[in-house]
Amino acid sequence: MEIVVQKFGGTSVADTEKLYNVCKHIIKEKKKNKKVVVIVSAQGDTTDNLIKQEKEITEVPNKREHDVLVAVGEQITAAKLVMSLNKQGYKAISYLGWQVPIITDSNFGDANIIQVKTKKVLKELEQDNIVVIAGFQGIDENNNITTLGRGGSDTTAIAMAAALKAEKCEIFTDVDGVYSADPNKSKNAIKYEKISYNKMLEMANNGAKVLHNKCVKLAQESKVKIVVKSTFKEESEGTIVE
Ligand code: ASP
Ligand code: MG
């Protein structure tokens, strides 16, 4: 079974029209006879808005309940993306972190993935379903919902790709790859065709926002090939991190 993991960030899934655009990237892989697992972030500013709503109540929320609240955004995207795929004639099913399950420690708000159980996801793939998984969330040993820290859907994607031994993990974002500097701010920024995990880690630690640093470390340890590419360009080659 040739498995591809694709991750779509908040701007890529921000509204219904964008969800349809995301379907195009998924269907493209399906047409190559790949099994596709999709990890989604919350739509647009959803997570920020949830945190704003929390702050209306308290600046010092119970940590467990904070995670229950902020995990909601990804659930909405997962269901809507499955419906969008179904509408175009493709079989798909959503899974939340706990349903996979993605097991984490109990460090609420910044949990670490301990284990990903792949049995259910593999079964869905065998039945030719596209599996859409809510990013950024897991479950601890006491059945508490946990979240992986801001930007954590990248980590979900790499962990899933590692556990499923996927041939690659495509991270779709609003820039068409990894640049030497922020392409929106610097005209001299150059795009890398390929960079090493170490170089990527260095950049993530220096504040480059394209990939979460935890996820780069995990990819290096588990030798997952990452491709960072644009959601909004049809034929983006992107940047390979390996
Ligand atoms: N929705 C979460 C956040 O905004 C996780 C993610 O997008 O990766 O941080
Ligand atoms: Mg991100």
Tab-separated table of C-alpha atoms and ligand atoms in Angstrom:
chain	number	residue	atom	x	y	z
A	1	MET	CA	0.000	0.000	0.000
A	2	GLU	CA	1.566	3.311	-1.081
A	3	ILE	CA	0.492	5.897	1.459
A	4	VAL	CA	0.816	9.660	1.158
A	5	VAL	CA	0.140	11.997	4.083
A	6	GLN	CA	-0.966	15.529	3.243
A	7	LYS	CA	-1.345	18.325	5.785
A	8	PHE	CA	-3.296	21.521	5.171
A	9	GLY	CA	-2.841	24.536	7.451
A	10	GLY	CA	-5.400	27.086	8.621
A	11	THR	CA	-5.166	29.456	5.636
A	12	SER	CA	-5.463	26.529	3.199
A	13	VAL	CA	-8.812	25.466	4.680
A	14	ALA	CA	-10.137	28.895	5.671
A	15	ASP	CA	-13.480	28.737	3.830
A	16	THR	CA	-15.665	26.471	1.709
A	17	GLU	CA	-14.076	27.507	-1.569
A	18	LYS	CA	-10.628	26.764	-0.135
A	19	LEU	CA	-11.794	23.361	1.053
A	20	TYR	CA	-12.712	22.567	-2.537
A	21	ASN	CA	-9.234	23.642	-3.602
A	22	VAL	CA	-7.793	21.270	-0.988
A	23	CYS	CA	-9.896	18.454	-2.487
A	24	LYS	CA	-8.052	18.967	-5.795
A	25	HIS	CA	-4.695	18.181	-4.175
A	26	ILE	CA	-6.122	15.106	-2.467
A	27	ILE	CA	-7.863	13.806	-5.596
A	28	LYS	CA	-4.648	14.278	-7.584
A	29	GLU	CA	-2.918	11.720	-5.331
A	30	LYS	CA	-5.942	9.391	-5.366
A	31	LYS	CA	-5.775	9.369	-9.157
A	32	LYS	CA	-2.189	8.125	-8.886
A	33	ASN	CA	-3.616	5.169	-6.932
A	34	LYS	CA	-2.171	6.332	-3.637
A	35	LYS	CA	-3.847	5.838	-0.289
A	36	VAL	CA	-4.292	9.307	1.184
A	37	VAL	CA	-4.317	10.397	4.812
A	38	VAL	CA	-5.066	14.082	5.320
A	39	ILE	CA	-4.284	16.101	8.432
A	40	VAL	CA	-6.148	19.360	8.865
A	41	SER	CA	-5.764	22.481	10.979
A	42	ALA	CA	-8.592	24.655	12.243
A	43	GLN	CA	-10.077	27.045	9.665
A	44	GLY	CA	-8.471	30.511	9.500
A	45	ASP	CA	-8.484	32.270	12.890
A	46	THR	CA	-10.644	29.667	14.616
A	47	THR	CA	-8.056	28.690	17.244
A	48	ASP	CA	-7.249	32.351	18.043
A	49	ASN	CA	-10.956	33.064	18.374
A	50	LEU	CA	-11.449	30.138	20.736
A	51	ILE	CA	-8.630	31.474	22.898
A	52	LYS	CA	-10.217	34.956	22.858
A	53	GLN	CA	-13.492	33.440	24.031
A	54	GLU	CA	-11.654	31.612	26.785
A	55	LYS	CA	-10.025	34.864	27.929
A	56	GLU	CA	-13.477	36.448	28.274
A	57	ILE	CA	-14.001	33.945	31.061
A	58	THR	CA	-10.545	33.528	32.554
A	59	GLU	CA	-6.863	34.306	32.023
A	60	VAL	CA	-5.939	31.189	33.995
A	61	PRO	CA	-8.066	28.368	32.588
A	62	ASN	CA	-7.936	24.857	33.918
A	63	LYS	CA	-5.356	23.278	31.616
A	64	ARG	CA	-7.434	20.217	30.834
A	65	GLU	CA	-10.439	22.313	29.864
A	66	HIS	CA	-8.259	24.626	27.758
A	67	ASP	CA	-7.372	21.650	25.599
A	68	VAL	CA	-10.992	20.504	25.374
A	69	LEU	CA	-11.854	23.952	24.037
A	70	VAL	CA	-9.032	24.563	21.556
A	71	ALA	CA	-9.214	21.065	20.074
A	72	VAL	CA	-12.647	21.922	18.649
A	73	GLY	CA	-11.432	23.848	15.593
A	74	GLU	CA	-9.839	20.882	13.833
A	75	GLN	CA	-12.974	18.780	14.321
A	76	ILE	CA	-14.993	21.277	12.275
A	77	THR	CA	-12.485	21.252	9.397
A	78	ALA	CA	-12.272	17.452	9.316
A	79	ALA	CA	-16.039	16.997	8.986
A	80	LYS	CA	-16.389	19.728	6.363
A	81	LEU	CA	-13.523	18.355	4.274
A	82	VAL	CA	-15.028	14.859	4.300
A	83	MET	CA	-18.365	16.309	3.173
A	84	SER	CA	-16.615	18.238	0.381
A	85	LEU	CA	-14.848	15.062	-0.803
A	86	ASN	CA	-18.061	13.034	-0.612
A	87	LYS	CA	-19.822	15.658	-2.696
A	88	GLN	CA	-17.246	15.087	-5.423
A	89	GLY	CA	-17.806	11.351	-5.362
A	90	TYR	CA	-14.889	10.310	-3.144
A	91	LYS	CA	-15.185	8.062	-0.126
A	92	ALA	CA	-13.745	9.672	2.982
A	93	ILE	CA	-14.063	9.481	6.754
A	94	SER	CA	-12.983	11.796	9.577
A	95	TYR	CA	-11.086	10.771	12.694
A	96	LEU	CA	-10.367	12.857	15.781
A	97	GLY	CA	-7.094	12.357	17.643
A	98	TRP	CA	-8.684	10.063	20.233
A	99	GLN	CA	-10.338	7.951	17.577
A	100	VAL	CA	-7.080	7.093	15.810
A	101	PRO	CA	-5.876	6.988	18.653
A	102	ILE	CA	-2.896	9.316	18.899
A	103	ILE	CA	-1.627	8.749	22.411
A	104	THR	CA	0.225	11.579	24.164
A	105	ASP	CA	1.583	12.452	27.576
A	106	SER	CA	-0.560	14.644	29.847
A	107	ASN	CA	1.311	17.881	29.269
A	108	PHE	CA	-1.837	19.860	28.402
A	109	GLY	CA	-1.314	22.636	25.874
A	110	ASP	CA	2.021	21.233	24.714
A	111	ALA	CA	1.622	17.466	24.805
A	112	ASN	CA	4.091	15.072	23.212
A	113	ILE	CA	3.030	12.143	21.076
A	114	ILE	CA	3.967	8.814	22.647
A	115	GLN	CA	2.369	6.411	20.190
A	116	VAL	CA	0.163	6.370	17.102
A	117	LYS	CA	-1.990	3.283	16.659
A	118	THR	CA	-2.472	2.636	12.973
A	119	LYS	CA	-4.847	-0.319	12.869
A	120	LYS	CA	-8.082	1.600	12.298
A	121	VAL	CA	-6.600	4.037	9.810
A	122	LEU	CA	-5.059	1.186	7.801
A	123	LYS	CA	-8.406	-0.583	7.726
A	124	GLU	CA	-10.104	2.539	6.373
A	125	LEU	CA	-7.405	2.911	3.718
A	126	GLU	CA	-7.834	-0.711	2.685
A	127	GLN	CA	-11.523	0.028	2.182
A	128	ASP	CA	-10.437	2.821	-0.152
A	129	ASN	CA	-11.423	5.658	2.154
A	130	ILE	CA	-9.530	8.920	2.272
A	131	VAL	CA	-8.857	9.346	5.998
A	132	VAL	CA	-9.107	12.931	7.252
A	133	ILE	CA	-7.574	13.370	10.696
A	134	ALA	CA	-7.988	16.373	12.989
A	135	GLY	CA	-4.486	17.714	13.614
A	136	PHE	CA	-3.070	19.187	16.832
A	137	GLN	CA	-4.780	16.774	19.220
A	138	GLY	CA	-4.451	13.466	20.999
A	139	ILE	CA	-5.531	11.587	24.087
A	140	ASP	CA	-3.605	10.748	27.250
A	141	GLU	CA	-3.602	7.479	29.195
A	142	ASN	CA	-6.542	8.704	31.308
A	143	ASN	CA	-8.670	9.475	28.239
A	144	ASN	CA	-8.177	13.245	28.534
A	145	ILE	CA	-8.088	15.246	25.302
A	146	THR	CA	-4.702	16.902	24.812
A	147	THR	CA	-3.289	19.403	22.320
A	148	LEU	CA	0.221	19.535	20.900
A	149	GLY	CA	1.035	23.256	21.099
A	150	ARG	CA	0.379	26.024	18.566
A	151	GLY	CA	1.177	24.873	15.047
A	152	GLY	CA	0.952	21.288	16.253
A	153	SER	CA	-0.858	19.893	13.216
A	154	ASP	CA	2.531	19.674	11.472
A	155	THR	CA	3.602	17.288	14.215
A	156	THR	CA	0.454	15.208	13.825
A	157	ALA	CA	1.231	14.900	10.111
A	158	ILE	CA	4.815	13.742	10.615
A	159	ALA	CA	3.833	11.323	13.388
A	160	MET	CA	1.134	9.800	11.168
A	161	ALA	CA	3.522	9.573	8.197
A	162	ALA	CA	6.127	7.844	10.382
A	163	ALA	CA	3.656	5.393	11.906
A	164	LEU	CA	2.099	4.533	8.537
A	165	LYS	CA	5.517	4.367	6.795
A	166	ALA	CA	4.195	6.814	4.225
A	167	GLU	CA	6.328	7.522	1.164
A	168	LYS	CA	6.179	11.257	1.920
A	169	CYS	CA	4.475	13.880	4.028
A	170	GLU	CA	3.339	16.898	2.033
A	171	ILE	CA	2.868	20.048	4.092
A	172	PHE	CA	0.656	22.443	2.166
A	173	THR	CA	0.908	26.076	3.141
A	174	ASP	CA	0.543	29.597	1.728
A	175	VAL	CA	4.149	29.833	0.499
A	176	ASP	CA	5.520	27.543	-2.199
A	177	GLY	CA	8.412	26.143	-0.211
A	178	VAL	CA	11.146	26.970	2.258
A	179	TYR	CA	12.966	30.252	1.637
A	180	SER	CA	16.245	31.622	2.972
A	181	ALA	CA	14.230	34.539	4.458
A	182	ASP	CA	10.541	35.487	4.651
A	183	PRO	CA	9.593	35.908	0.944
A	184	ASN	CA	6.865	38.401	1.895
A	185	LYS	CA	9.414	40.674	3.573
A	186	SER	CA	12.654	40.169	1.677
A	187	LYS	CA	13.052	40.438	-2.101
A	188	ASN	CA	16.361	38.582	-1.957
A	189	ALA	CA	14.874	35.493	-0.365
A	190	ILE	CA	15.726	32.393	-2.365
A	191	LYS	CA	13.703	29.207	-2.435
A	192	TYR	CA	15.447	25.950	-1.604
A	193	GLU	CA	14.730	22.946	-3.829
A	194	LYS	CA	15.980	20.659	-1.129
A	195	ILE	CA	17.314	21.209	2.383
A	196	SER	CA	18.535	18.970	5.180
A	197	TYR	CA	16.681	18.303	8.414
A	198	ASN	CA	19.489	20.038	10.311
A	199	LYS	CA	19.253	23.205	8.243
A	200	MET	CA	15.461	23.178	8.571
A	201	LEU	CA	15.734	22.704	12.343
A	202	GLU	CA	18.123	25.619	12.580
A	203	MET	CA	15.667	27.778	10.625
A	204	ALA	CA	12.659	26.656	12.689
A	205	ASN	CA	14.572	27.413	15.896
A	206	ASN	CA	15.432	30.862	14.511
A	207	GLY	CA	11.763	31.630	14.099
A	208	ALA	CA	10.976	30.514	10.533
A	209	LYS	CA	7.282	29.738	10.819
A	210	VAL	CA	6.937	27.308	7.939
A	211	LEU	CA	7.414	24.163	10.020
A	212	HIS	CA	6.982	23.534	13.745
A	213	ASN	CA	10.414	22.672	15.238
A	214	LYS	CA	9.091	19.610	17.096
A	215	CYS	CA	7.872	18.214	13.808
A	216	VAL	CA	11.231	18.637	12.064
A	217	LYS	CA	12.965	16.761	14.883
A	218	LEU	CA	10.443	13.972	14.666
A	219	ALA	CA	10.827	13.772	10.880
A	220	GLN	CA	14.597	13.517	11.240
A	221	GLU	CA	14.348	10.772	13.855
A	222	SER	CA	11.831	8.770	11.851
A	223	LYS	CA	13.291	9.620	8.412
A	224	VAL	CA	10.051	10.996	7.016
A	225	LYS	CA	10.510	12.823	3.723
A	226	ILE	CA	8.760	16.214	3.978
A	227	VAL	CA	7.654	18.237	0.971
A	228	VAL	CA	6.617	21.823	1.739
A	229	LYS	CA	4.466	23.238	-1.058
A	230	SER	CA	1.813	25.815	-1.844
A	231	THR	CA	-1.888	25.026	-1.616
A	232	PHE	CA	-2.672	27.797	-4.024
A	233	LYS	CA	-0.362	26.912	-6.911
A	234	GLU	CA	-1.422	24.008	-9.114
A	235	GLU	CA	2.053	22.774	-10.004
A	236	SER	CA	4.204	23.788	-7.066
A	237	GLU	CA	7.401	21.726	-6.782
A	238	GLY	CA	7.931	23.006	-3.277
A	239	THR	CA	10.931	22.209	-1.106
A	240	ILE	CA	12.027	18.729	-0.091
A	241	VAL	CA	13.284	18.368	3.475
A	242	GLU	CA	15.204	15.129	3.990
B	1	ASP	N1	-5.010	25.128	15.031
B	1	ASP	C1	-3.784	25.053	15.795
B	1	ASP	C2	-3.133	26.413	15.854
B	1	ASP	O1	-3.682	27.372	15.338
B	1	ASP	C3	-2.843	24.010	15.290
B	1	ASP	C4	-2.324	24.190	13.889
B	1	ASP	O2	-2.858	24.980	13.121
B	1	ASP	O3	-1.376	23.518	13.529
B	1	ASP	O4	-2.094	26.549	16.434
B	2	MG	MG	1.709	26.072	10.768
